[in-house]
Structure formats: C-alpha cells, structure tokens
Amino acid sequence: MGDPIKMAMVNIENRLPPRIKLEQLSNNLPALLPRLSVMSDIIPKDTLLWKLKLLKSASAYANSRLHAVKAEVLVLASGKDNMLPSEDEAKRLNNSLQNCIVRNFKDNGHTLLLEEGISLLTIIKGTCKYRRSRKLDSVADFLPPSRQEFKYAFDQVVGLLRVASSSVMLSTLEDGKIVKGLAGVPNEGPVLLVGYHMLLGFELYSLVEEFLREKNIMVHGIAHPEIFLGRLENSSNEFGMTDWLKVMGAVPVAARNLFKLLSTKSHVLLYPGGAREALHYKGEEYKLFWPEQQEFVRMAARFGATIVPFGAVGEDDIADLVLDYKDLMSIPVINDYVRELARDTVNIRDETRGEVANQALFFPGLLPKVPGRFYYLFGKPIQTKGREVSLKDKENANELYLHIKSQVERCLDYLLKKREEDPYRNIIDRTAYRAVYGDEVPTFKLD
C-alpha cells in the first residue's frame, strides 16, 4: 500500500554516513514485513464485498451533499497510491467543496503519514490551518518550527542552495568593528532587520537558518500577501516553498502584523524594496528601490526597536538574469500570462509614483552558473528607544530613514569590494578545502 523503503526510513537520521544508514535500513525492513499483509489476509472475501457495497451506498449519499459543505477542508493525496486513485479523488473534492485546499505528495504511497519526511503538523501549519480562534492570526497563531522541521527544511528543501552558496555572515559591533557571525545583532528584541532583497529572495534561507542555528532566534519575514492567498501555487498543488515560508515564520505585509511583532519583542525581517528589488530588471543588481515615505521608522520608534541595516550579495554568483519583465512582455502568449497574473495581484502600496510602485509579479528567466558565494553584513545597530517623540516629526523620521538606506548601501559596497579578496569564493576551491581540512571554509580577512 505504501512505499516500504520510505516507511523504514522514518527513524533514520539523514546526516548519518551511508554505511550506517544502510545498516539501519536493513534492520528496519524485516521488522516491517508483518505489517505488509495483503487485503485477503485481513478481511474475508464475503466481508470485503459487503463492505464495498456499503461504501458505495454511503459515498453516493455523501457526494450528493458535498456542495453544501462550508467548512475548511484540507485534502492530502499520494502520487504513488497503489490502492486508491488519490490524486483523481483529490481533484474531484477540490472541485466539489466550497473551501478546499489540496496538497499532493507525488513520491509517497497509500500510507502517506507513516512515511519518511511527512509530518501532519507541518502540513497543517504550512497551509495556515492551525489557529486558536475562528480567524487566522499570523502572529498569535504561529508555532515555532520543531527541530525536525528545521533539519528537513534546510537539509532537504533548500539544502542544495545552502551548500552551493556557503554563506559568510558578518556583523558590526557597537564600536564599529566588523566580526564574523551575528554577535553584533542584539539578542533582545524588538529588532528590525532592514535590507536589500536579492533576486527571488535567494538570501532568505541562509539568513533565517543562521539566526536559528547561532542565536536560537526566530526571524519573522514580512512577506508579500500573494504567498498566503494560494495563487502562486503550482498546478500540481505540491507542498512547496510557499508553504515552507509560512512554517518558518513569514507573515503577510501589513501594518497590524508589524505592530504585533514589534509589540511581542520579535526579530523582524523587512525589505522596503519588496518585490521590485526581488524581481529587478537586468543591470539593476544591488540597486535599492525604496519608497519615498519612511514607512517603518515611526513604528519602530513607538516600541523602541533596534534597527539593524544589512546588505547581502551573491545573486550574480549563482545565476545570470537572461529574461526580465521587459523581455517576457515582448514574448507572445507569455505576456498574456504575466498580464493576467499582474491583474489579480494584491496591491500592497497605494503610491502612484516611483519605481517601487511597479511591483508586477513574474518569474524571471535564469541561467545557472558555477556557484560562487553569498555574503551578509549586518551594520551597526541603530537605537530608537527614547526617540519616539523626536521621530514623530516627519523631517526627523525621514532623516533617519535616509541614514538607514545609506547604511544598507554601504554594507553592499563593502561586500562587493571584499568578496574579490575571498580565495574561496568559487565552489570548486571550497570543495577542495573541505576535502582536505573538513572544517568551515574561511573567507577574506576582516578590516
């Protein structure tokens, strides 16, 4: 019914050496055999026929009333179900029920929840079905990722990008000294991390992982609302990246959510450039597209939050942008799809001028490169505690806003210059270093 290999791998640690994994698998498989009985060994033939007849009658009754069900429904379907047509049934239920979400698991069998890599709680959290009240509260209803979710997300889901990019994390102490690691970022919140959004948000995964790994701090990213509306899901409805972003703390961009996060002394990740930076055009790498209004400064001051500007570089060491928005709009058929997507997109800003107002969503054409490296620099923390009154003044708030923006640009300039001095910027050099020394790969010398 299910995949015996996946069922036997459930309690085997992924990071174990292949020899030990194979040994544990060989021990688990024989223990699983008594549970793999065929249907005829469990139910007599006459009883089975009677149950099937009863099931047919009951399903006909239930199907005639599916259209009236108003409750939220989450349907999980297996791609390799050898007992039932799970995927076809999931499509039928999705079309019949008023409020239904489907998640397909193409590599799993009939015993979906007994197989490796599947956690029902993770699926519930990723589809926003866990909540404490009638209406979802993305902040109050958030459950921190478990150790298992952390390991699976960063080893299996984004493991390839993480290994390929081999991120370098730097931060700035109060005295201005740049050090390796996140020592310069305050442990006590509220903290607002404000920075540059790489192409397609490539920098997100290593950043969130490092804060969890080094500081045991959950960073909540302020994300585009389209991630939570389901329109960015692929046609296969697989449990994918948008679901994992929710599991790892992303919340929809809204003033009330920023208010709640800062009031609970959280660490918040904010990109003023938003989708305009993450979906920039050719030749716009590391260029900031921030709005004219100081949207977050006075909110941060209200809660005495520490603002940490940061820069991240490396997108041009992972892939070349070969088709941007302008290129896609010049291609027949594809341009119709892009227009349709833009027409249905939620507008999160009401400003009518400036580059940041142009936030059309699209998927750019990328040409992968031999991977380089990601570099992060968190600038000197900026305190707003005790400045709430002065920052109520629009001019003072705008002055601080421009200072933060200049610090982000300074971080980017520093990293772009210093990465040229990194002898292990190329993945081939890093792989050779690991093969010989097996330690963390060093980088350029700090000033």
Tab-separated table of C-alpha atoms in Angstrom:
chain	number	residue	atom	x	y	z
A	1	MET	CA	0.000	0.000	0.000
A	2	GLY	CA	2.787	2.403	0.939
A	3	ASP	CA	6.430	2.609	-0.030
A	4	PRO	CA	8.255	0.138	2.289
A	5	ILE	CA	11.586	1.937	1.856
A	6	LYS	CA	10.141	5.310	2.921
A	7	MET	CA	8.324	3.697	5.848
A	8	ALA	CA	11.538	2.011	7.010
A	9	MET	CA	13.495	5.292	6.716
A	10	VAL	CA	11.263	7.227	9.130
A	11	ASN	CA	13.521	6.985	12.190
A	12	ILE	CA	16.870	7.081	10.349
A	13	GLU	CA	18.922	10.258	10.639
A	14	ASN	CA	19.608	11.812	7.200
A	15	ARG	CA	23.083	13.027	8.116
A	16	LEU	CA	24.405	9.582	9.046
A	17	PRO	CA	27.128	8.030	6.860
A	18	PRO	CA	25.727	5.853	4.024
A	19	ARG	CA	27.074	2.648	5.601
A	20	ILE	CA	25.237	3.220	8.883
A	21	LYS	CA	22.054	4.326	7.095
A	22	LEU	CA	22.093	1.147	5.022
A	23	GLU	CA	22.669	-0.966	8.138
A	24	GLN	CA	19.718	0.612	9.968
A	25	LEU	CA	17.524	0.268	6.881
A	26	SER	CA	18.339	-3.436	6.613
A	27	ASN	CA	17.278	-3.868	10.247
A	28	ASN	CA	14.052	-1.920	9.838
A	29	LEU	CA	12.776	-3.656	6.700
A	30	PRO	CA	12.376	-7.163	8.204
A	31	ALA	CA	10.553	-5.665	11.200
A	32	LEU	CA	8.115	-4.058	8.761
A	33	LEU	CA	7.177	-7.266	6.947
A	34	PRO	CA	4.350	-8.399	9.323
A	35	ARG	CA	2.589	-5.074	8.628
A	36	LEU	CA	2.602	-5.529	4.852
A	37	SER	CA	-0.156	-8.121	4.738
A	38	VAL	CA	-2.391	-8.260	1.685
A	39	MET	CA	-6.088	-7.391	1.978
A	40	SER	CA	-7.212	-11.047	1.748
A	41	ASP	CA	-5.220	-11.865	4.876
A	42	ILE	CA	-7.045	-9.186	6.834
A	43	ILE	CA	-10.684	-9.381	5.652
A	44	PRO	CA	-12.534	-12.461	4.296
A	45	LYS	CA	-13.772	-12.166	0.712
A	46	ASP	CA	-17.501	-12.071	1.570
A	47	THR	CA	-16.937	-9.448	4.238
A	48	LEU	CA	-14.900	-7.347	1.837
A	49	LEU	CA	-17.642	-7.449	-0.842
A	50	TRP	CA	-20.267	-6.454	1.730
A	51	LYS	CA	-18.102	-3.547	2.938
A	52	LEU	CA	-17.519	-2.330	-0.615
A	53	LYS	CA	-21.260	-2.376	-1.291
A	54	LEU	CA	-21.876	-0.444	1.909
A	55	LEU	CA	-19.119	2.014	0.999
A	56	LYS	CA	-20.642	2.612	-2.445
A	57	SER	CA	-24.021	3.435	-0.948
A	58	ALA	CA	-22.530	5.746	1.684
A	59	SER	CA	-20.301	7.563	-0.796
A	60	ALA	CA	-23.246	8.228	-3.118
A	61	TYR	CA	-25.099	9.828	-0.209
A	62	ALA	CA	-22.081	11.921	0.830
A	63	ASN	CA	-21.257	13.022	-2.730
A	64	SER	CA	-24.752	14.377	-3.251
A	65	ARG	CA	-24.213	16.791	-0.358
A	66	LEU	CA	-20.603	17.888	-0.864
A	67	HIS	CA	-21.655	21.181	-2.449
A	68	ALA	CA	-23.316	22.226	0.819
A	69	VAL	CA	-20.193	21.776	2.973
A	70	LYS	CA	-18.872	25.180	4.041
A	71	ALA	CA	-16.173	24.031	6.462
A	72	GLU	CA	-12.489	24.372	5.563
A	73	VAL	CA	-11.115	21.109	4.172
A	74	LEU	CA	-7.507	20.019	3.720
A	75	VAL	CA	-7.033	17.072	1.342
A	76	LEU	CA	-3.746	15.144	1.189
A	77	ALA	CA	-3.148	12.965	-1.873
A	78	SER	CA	-0.412	10.443	-2.703
A	79	GLY	CA	1.126	10.197	-6.142
A	80	LYS	CA	2.117	6.534	-5.750
A	81	ASP	CA	-1.011	5.215	-4.048
A	82	ASN	CA	-1.369	1.647	-5.354
A	83	MET	CA	-4.656	1.093	-3.567
A	84	LEU	CA	-6.816	4.154	-4.313
A	85	PRO	CA	-6.793	6.856	-7.047
A	86	SER	CA	-5.812	9.518	-4.518
A	87	GLU	CA	-4.894	12.297	-6.941
A	88	ASP	CA	-8.060	11.965	-9.029
A	89	GLU	CA	-10.164	11.887	-5.878
A	90	ALA	CA	-8.406	14.994	-4.572
A	91	LYS	CA	-9.190	16.885	-7.792
A	92	ARG	CA	-12.844	15.853	-7.573
A	93	LEU	CA	-13.130	17.001	-3.962
A	94	ASN	CA	-11.388	20.263	-4.760
A	95	ASN	CA	-13.963	20.975	-7.476
A	96	SER	CA	-16.925	19.910	-5.320
A	97	LEU	CA	-16.137	21.575	-1.989
A	98	GLN	CA	-16.506	25.313	-1.460
A	99	ASN	CA	-13.426	25.820	0.712
A	100	CYS	CA	-10.870	23.135	-0.073
A	101	ILE	CA	-7.061	23.044	-0.220
A	102	VAL	CA	-5.224	20.128	-1.828
A	103	ARG	CA	-1.636	19.087	-1.235
A	104	ASN	CA	-0.162	16.325	-3.409
A	105	PHE	CA	2.822	14.195	-2.430
A	106	LYS	CA	3.928	12.667	-5.711
A	107	ASP	CA	6.603	10.364	-4.286
A	108	ASN	CA	4.545	8.852	-1.458
A	109	GLY	CA	2.249	5.853	-1.259
A	110	HIS	CA	-1.075	4.963	0.357
A	111	THR	CA	0.285	5.098	3.910
A	112	LEU	CA	1.259	8.734	3.484
A	113	LEU	CA	1.515	9.747	7.138
A	114	LEU	CA	3.647	6.717	8.031
A	115	GLU	CA	6.377	7.541	5.545
A	116	GLU	CA	9.629	9.462	5.864
A	117	GLY	CA	9.570	13.244	5.556
A	118	ILE	CA	5.829	13.667	6.156
A	119	SER	CA	4.555	15.496	9.241
A	120	LEU	CA	0.857	16.253	9.533
A	121	LEU	CA	1.525	19.182	11.870
A	122	THR	CA	3.949	20.699	9.362
A	123	ILE	CA	1.354	20.421	6.600
A	124	ILE	CA	-1.320	21.993	8.805
A	125	LYS	CA	0.986	24.905	9.683
A	126	GLY	CA	2.153	25.363	6.100
A	127	THR	CA	-1.414	25.601	4.786
A	128	CYS	CA	-2.432	28.051	7.561
A	129	LYS	CA	-4.940	25.609	9.026
A	130	TYR	CA	-3.634	25.880	12.581
A	131	ARG	CA	-5.212	28.680	14.600
A	132	ARG	CA	-6.533	29.412	18.058
A	133	SER	CA	-9.677	31.250	17.015
A	134	ARG	CA	-12.131	31.422	14.142
A	135	LYS	CA	-9.929	33.772	12.126
A	136	LEU	CA	-6.242	33.191	11.438
A	137	ASP	CA	-3.794	35.496	13.200
A	138	SER	CA	-0.412	35.030	11.503
A	139	VAL	CA	1.448	36.318	14.573
A	140	ALA	CA	-0.534	34.909	17.526
A	141	ASP	CA	-1.130	31.536	15.848
A	142	PHE	CA	2.477	30.947	14.857
A	143	LEU	CA	4.146	27.805	16.205
A	144	PRO	CA	7.970	27.804	16.090
A	145	PRO	CA	9.473	25.124	13.838
A	146	SER	CA	10.422	21.895	15.537
A	147	ARG	CA	13.942	20.509	15.377
A	148	GLN	CA	12.744	18.002	12.777
A	149	GLU	CA	11.176	20.746	10.640
A	150	PHE	CA	14.338	22.840	10.900
A	151	LYS	CA	16.549	19.978	9.750
A	152	TYR	CA	14.242	18.892	6.941
A	153	ALA	CA	13.715	22.420	5.609
A	154	PHE	CA	17.391	23.359	5.489
A	155	ASP	CA	18.778	19.939	4.554
A	156	GLN	CA	16.187	18.699	2.062
A	157	VAL	CA	14.167	21.683	0.804
A	158	VAL	CA	16.904	24.312	0.350
A	159	GLY	CA	19.917	22.126	1.131
A	160	LEU	CA	21.382	22.349	-2.362
A	161	LEU	CA	21.297	26.165	-2.396
A	162	ARG	CA	22.673	26.297	1.151
A	163	VAL	CA	25.630	24.055	0.332
A	164	ALA	CA	26.276	25.757	-3.007
A	165	SER	CA	26.239	29.304	-1.588
A	166	SER	CA	28.283	28.559	1.597
A	167	SER	CA	27.181	31.831	3.174
A	168	VAL	CA	29.503	34.178	5.059
A	169	MET	CA	27.803	36.064	7.911
A	170	LEU	CA	29.345	39.270	9.270
A	171	SER	CA	28.030	41.788	11.769
A	172	THR	CA	29.109	45.119	13.255
A	173	LEU	CA	29.686	45.676	16.967
A	174	GLU	CA	28.750	48.878	18.824
A	175	ASP	CA	32.302	50.176	18.423
A	176	GLY	CA	32.105	49.732	14.640
A	177	LYS	CA	34.286	46.623	14.467
A	178	ILE	CA	33.186	44.029	11.874
A	179	VAL	CA	33.250	40.451	13.170
A	180	LYS	CA	32.343	37.057	11.806
A	181	GLY	CA	28.980	35.749	12.936
A	182	LEU	CA	25.959	37.537	14.374
A	183	ALA	CA	27.436	38.868	17.618
A	184	GLY	CA	26.678	42.443	16.524
A	185	VAL	CA	22.936	41.802	16.234
A	186	PRO	CA	21.110	42.271	19.585
A	187	ASN	CA	19.630	39.179	21.194
A	188	GLU	CA	16.854	41.125	22.901
A	189	GLY	CA	14.006	42.362	20.751
A	190	PRO	CA	12.283	44.116	19.297
A	191	VAL	CA	14.781	44.164	16.433
A	192	LEU	CA	14.013	45.277	12.884
A	193	LEU	CA	16.376	43.902	10.228
A	194	VAL	CA	16.155	46.183	7.191
A	195	GLY	CA	17.998	45.391	3.993
A	196	TYR	CA	18.335	44.620	0.314
A	197	HIS	CA	16.177	41.896	-1.260
A	198	MET	CA	18.188	39.673	-3.600
A	199	LEU	CA	16.801	38.302	-6.848
A	200	LEU	CA	13.948	35.897	-5.950
A	201	GLY	CA	14.855	36.313	-2.292
A	202	PHE	CA	17.818	33.918	-2.520
A	203	GLU	CA	19.286	35.387	0.674
A	204	LEU	CA	16.312	34.474	2.887
A	205	TYR	CA	17.095	30.853	3.622
A	206	SER	CA	20.644	31.185	4.919
A	207	LEU	CA	19.709	34.263	6.946
A	208	VAL	CA	16.819	32.590	8.771
A	209	GLU	CA	18.838	29.416	9.284
A	210	GLU	CA	21.849	31.201	10.765
A	211	PHE	CA	19.753	33.136	13.291
A	212	LEU	CA	18.168	29.881	14.435
A	213	ARG	CA	21.446	27.987	14.468
A	214	GLU	CA	23.670	30.600	16.135
A	215	LYS	CA	21.240	32.564	18.305
A	216	ASN	CA	18.176	30.315	18.550
A	217	ILE	CA	16.129	33.299	17.352
A	218	MET	CA	13.156	33.025	15.016
A	219	VAL	CA	13.230	35.789	12.411
A	220	HIS	CA	9.794	36.677	11.058
A	221	GLY	CA	9.931	37.818	7.450
A	222	ILE	CA	7.365	40.357	6.236
A	223	ALA	CA	6.196	38.702	3.001
A	224	HIS	CA	4.048	39.587	0.003
A	225	PRO	CA	0.374	38.676	0.666
A	226	GLU	CA	0.215	36.644	-2.559
A	227	ILE	CA	2.197	33.928	-0.776
A	228	PHE	CA	-0.746	33.444	1.583
A	229	LEU	CA	-3.559	33.623	-0.980
A	230	GLY	CA	-2.666	30.433	-2.839
A	231	ARG	CA	-2.425	31.969	-6.308
A	232	LEU	CA	1.320	31.350	-6.549
A	233	GLU	CA	0.930	27.611	-6.051
A	234	ASN	CA	1.839	25.410	-8.985
A	235	SER	CA	-0.760	23.335	-10.802
A	236	SER	CA	0.406	20.142	-9.094
A	237	ASN	CA	-0.548	21.549	-5.655
A	238	GLU	CA	2.550	20.058	-4.068
A	239	PHE	CA	3.633	21.078	-0.585
A	240	GLY	CA	6.281	23.533	-1.689
A	241	MET	CA	8.339	26.610	-0.977
A	242	THR	CA	5.441	28.965	-0.203
A	243	ASP	CA	4.208	26.506	2.442
A	244	TRP	CA	7.656	26.238	3.991
A	245	LEU	CA	7.938	30.033	4.191
A	246	LYS	CA	4.843	30.040	6.422
A	247	VAL	CA	6.239	27.230	8.553
A	248	MET	CA	9.445	29.230	9.039
A	249	GLY	CA	7.729	32.393	10.292
A	250	ALA	CA	6.714	34.506	7.283
A	251	VAL	CA	3.734	36.812	7.849
A	252	PRO	CA	1.763	38.923	5.328
A	253	VAL	CA	2.919	42.507	4.946
A	254	ALA	CA	0.501	44.702	6.896
A	255	ALA	CA	0.923	47.469	9.459
A	256	ARG	CA	-1.033	45.472	12.042
A	257	ASN	CA	1.310	42.489	11.696
A	258	LEU	CA	4.413	44.665	12.088
A	259	PHE	CA	2.713	46.244	15.142
A	260	LYS	CA	2.046	42.820	16.697
A	261	LEU	CA	5.548	41.508	16.028
A	262	LEU	CA	7.280	44.553	17.488
A	263	SER	CA	4.947	44.574	20.493
A	264	THR	CA	5.970	40.970	21.247
A	265	LYS	CA	9.686	41.911	21.028
A	266	SER	CA	10.294	39.788	17.942
A	267	HIS	CA	13.090	39.915	15.394
A	268	VAL	CA	11.501	41.115	12.153
A	269	LEU	CA	12.922	40.986	8.619
A	270	LEU	CA	11.773	43.869	6.422
A	271	TYR	CA	12.531	44.703	2.787
A	272	PRO	CA	11.362	48.229	1.890
A	273	GLY	CA	12.137	47.492	-1.790
A	274	GLY	CA	9.829	44.467	-1.740
A	275	ALA	CA	9.030	42.699	-4.977
A	276	ARG	CA	10.585	45.486	-7.053
A	277	GLU	CA	14.029	44.516	-5.748
A	278	ALA	CA	13.431	40.758	-5.661
A	279	LEU	CA	12.183	40.873	-9.277
A	280	HIS	CA	14.503	43.532	-10.606
A	281	TYR	CA	15.476	44.005	-14.252
A	282	LYS	CA	18.799	43.389	-15.981
A	283	GLY	CA	21.600	45.628	-14.762
A	284	GLU	CA	19.791	46.517	-11.520
A	285	GLU	CA	21.662	44.151	-9.193
A	286	TYR	CA	22.256	45.669	-5.739
A	287	LYS	CA	20.248	48.779	-6.503
A	288	LEU	CA	17.742	49.855	-3.848
A	289	PHE	CA	14.147	50.672	-4.805
A	290	TRP	CA	12.770	52.081	-1.589
A	291	PRO	CA	9.553	54.113	-1.283
A	292	GLU	CA	9.702	57.825	-0.585
A	293	GLN	CA	7.763	57.501	2.675
A	294	GLN	CA	9.521	56.455	5.894
A	295	GLU	CA	7.034	53.597	6.368
A	296	PHE	CA	8.674	51.739	9.253
A	297	VAL	CA	10.722	54.309	11.210
A	298	ARG	CA	7.979	55.725	13.418
A	299	MET	CA	6.531	52.267	14.048
A	300	ALA	CA	9.947	51.083	15.226
A	301	ALA	CA	10.344	54.151	17.458
A	302	ARG	CA	6.954	53.536	19.056
A	303	PHE	CA	8.245	50.260	20.502
A	304	GLY	CA	11.849	51.350	20.987
A	305	ALA	CA	13.015	48.790	18.431
A	306	THR	CA	16.645	48.450	17.398
A	307	ILE	CA	17.039	48.833	13.637
A	308	VAL	CA	19.830	46.811	12.029
A	309	PRO	CA	20.590	47.707	8.374
A	310	PHE	CA	22.150	44.916	6.341
A	311	GLY	CA	23.317	44.028	2.872
A	312	ALA	CA	23.552	40.672	1.103
A	313	VAL	CA	25.356	39.934	-2.164
A	314	GLY	CA	25.891	36.859	-4.304
A	315	GLU	CA	22.904	36.570	-6.633
A	316	ASP	CA	25.152	37.234	-9.636
A	317	ASP	CA	27.397	34.367	-8.487
A	318	ILE	CA	24.516	31.871	-8.625
A	319	ALA	CA	22.739	32.704	-11.883
A	320	ASP	CA	22.544	35.158	-14.764
A	321	LEU	CA	19.291	37.010	-15.342
A	322	VAL	CA	18.523	36.375	-19.014
A	323	LEU	CA	14.779	37.206	-19.192
A	324	ASP	CA	13.387	40.059	-17.099
A	325	TYR	CA	9.925	41.627	-17.080
A	326	LYS	CA	10.525	43.641	-20.230
A	327	ASP	CA	11.764	40.565	-22.109
A	328	LEU	CA	8.798	38.439	-21.013
A	329	MET	CA	6.326	41.140	-22.069
A	330	SER	CA	7.772	41.021	-25.605
A	331	ILE	CA	7.053	37.277	-25.965
A	332	PRO	CA	3.566	36.357	-27.283
A	333	VAL	CA	1.401	34.131	-25.075
A	334	ILE	CA	3.781	34.530	-22.141
A	335	ASN	CA	2.972	38.239	-21.934
A	336	ASP	CA	-0.737	37.400	-21.631
A	337	TYR	CA	0.019	35.138	-18.680
A	338	VAL	CA	2.107	37.856	-16.993
A	339	ARG	CA	-0.665	40.429	-17.507
A	340	GLU	CA	-3.247	38.064	-16.062
A	341	LEU	CA	-1.082	37.434	-13.006
A	342	ALA	CA	-0.484	41.167	-12.529
A	343	ARG	CA	-4.200	41.925	-12.857
A	344	ASP	CA	-5.076	39.617	-9.960
A	345	THR	CA	-2.148	40.640	-7.750
A	346	VAL	CA	-2.852	42.388	-4.453
A	347	ASN	CA	-1.522	45.977	-4.461
A	348	ILE	CA	0.192	46.468	-1.114
A	349	ARG	CA	1.127	50.111	-1.677
A	350	ASP	CA	-1.116	52.932	-2.795
A	351	GLU	CA	1.609	55.251	-4.047
A	352	THR	CA	1.285	56.174	-7.703
A	353	ARG	CA	4.816	57.240	-8.449
A	354	GLY	CA	8.330	55.953	-8.047
A	355	GLU	CA	9.945	52.697	-9.110
A	356	VAL	CA	8.775	50.802	-6.014
A	357	ALA	CA	5.179	51.270	-7.165
A	358	ASN	CA	5.952	48.997	-10.121
A	359	GLN	CA	5.659	45.584	-8.425
A	360	ALA	CA	4.419	43.278	-11.168
A	361	LEU	CA	4.882	39.633	-10.187
A	362	PHE	CA	6.568	37.331	-12.687
A	363	PHE	CA	9.133	34.536	-12.756
A	364	PRO	CA	12.330	35.682	-14.498
A	365	GLY	CA	14.405	33.526	-16.808
A	366	LEU	CA	17.648	32.468	-15.135
A	367	LEU	CA	20.764	30.754	-16.433
A	368	PRO	CA	22.560	28.873	-13.609
A	369	LYS	CA	26.276	29.463	-13.094
A	370	VAL	CA	29.030	27.584	-11.320
A	371	PRO	CA	28.084	28.716	-7.787
A	372	GLY	CA	30.002	31.438	-6.053
A	373	ARG	CA	29.204	32.526	-2.526
A	374	PHE	CA	26.684	34.575	-0.523
A	375	TYR	CA	27.959	37.322	1.787
A	376	TYR	CA	25.984	39.133	4.502
A	377	LEU	CA	26.944	42.185	6.529
A	378	PHE	CA	24.754	43.475	9.351
A	379	GLY	CA	25.581	47.097	10.070
A	380	LYS	CA	25.891	48.906	13.380
A	381	PRO	CA	22.587	48.713	15.326
A	382	ILE	CA	20.560	51.923	15.389
A	383	GLN	CA	18.681	52.602	18.616
A	384	THR	CA	15.219	54.231	18.544
A	385	LYS	CA	14.464	53.792	22.248
A	386	GLY	CA	13.851	57.205	23.818
A	387	ARG	CA	13.441	58.869	20.415
A	388	GLU	CA	9.709	58.302	19.979
A	389	VAL	CA	8.829	61.986	20.450
A	390	SER	CA	11.513	63.345	18.114
A	391	LEU	CA	10.747	60.740	15.417
A	392	LYS	CA	7.097	61.773	15.345
A	393	ASP	CA	8.390	64.744	13.402
A	394	LYS	CA	8.296	63.885	9.703
A	395	GLU	CA	11.648	65.538	8.943
A	396	ASN	CA	13.464	63.699	11.733
A	397	ALA	CA	11.913	60.397	10.696
A	398	ASN	CA	12.889	60.990	7.076
A	399	GLU	CA	16.456	61.843	8.103
A	400	LEU	CA	16.780	58.539	9.977
A	401	TYR	CA	15.151	56.704	7.066
A	402	LEU	CA	17.739	58.070	4.623
A	403	HIS	CA	20.525	57.201	7.073
A	404	ILE	CA	19.329	53.591	7.248
A	405	LYS	CA	19.171	53.417	3.458
A	406	SER	CA	22.714	54.789	3.159
A	407	GLN	CA	23.934	52.175	5.661
A	408	VAL	CA	22.397	49.373	3.598
A	409	GLU	CA	24.162	50.738	0.505
A	410	ARG	CA	27.395	50.952	2.499
A	411	CYS	CA	27.065	47.282	3.505
A	412	LEU	CA	26.510	46.292	-0.123
A	413	ASP	CA	29.522	48.288	-1.319
A	414	TYR	CA	31.729	46.753	1.366
A	415	LEU	CA	30.737	43.190	0.468
A	416	LEU	CA	31.077	43.722	-3.289
A	417	LYS	CA	34.606	45.013	-2.754
A	418	LYS	CA	35.749	42.475	-0.156
A	419	ARG	CA	34.405	39.371	-1.901
A	420	GLU	CA	37.031	39.938	-4.601
A	421	GLU	CA	39.612	39.109	-1.925
A	422	ASP	CA	37.979	35.799	-0.954
A	423	PRO	CA	40.223	32.909	-2.101
A	424	TYR	CA	37.299	30.502	-1.639
A	425	ARG	CA	34.613	32.396	-3.494
A	426	ASN	CA	34.354	29.603	-6.079
A	427	ILE	CA	32.625	26.335	-5.115
A	428	ILE	CA	35.483	24.285	-6.595
A	429	ASP	CA	38.010	25.892	-4.246
A	430	ARG	CA	35.654	25.448	-1.274
A	431	THR	CA	35.076	21.779	-2.113
A	432	ALA	CA	38.805	21.152	-2.309
A	433	TYR	CA	39.316	22.880	1.061
A	434	ARG	CA	36.629	20.750	2.722
A	435	ALA	CA	38.099	17.578	1.233
A	436	VAL	CA	41.492	18.342	2.761
A	437	TYR	CA	40.614	20.045	6.064
A	438	GLY	CA	36.943	19.218	6.624
A	439	ASP	CA	36.402	22.455	8.555
A	440	GLU	CA	34.363	25.572	7.968
A	441	VAL	CA	35.694	27.288	4.857
A	442	PRO	CA	37.397	30.650	5.641
A	443	THR	CA	36.842	33.843	3.724
A	444	PHE	CA	38.548	37.238	3.202
A	445	LYS	CA	40.379	38.982	6.050
A	446	LEU	CA	38.258	41.429	8.013
A	447	ASP	CA	39.326	45.050	8.339
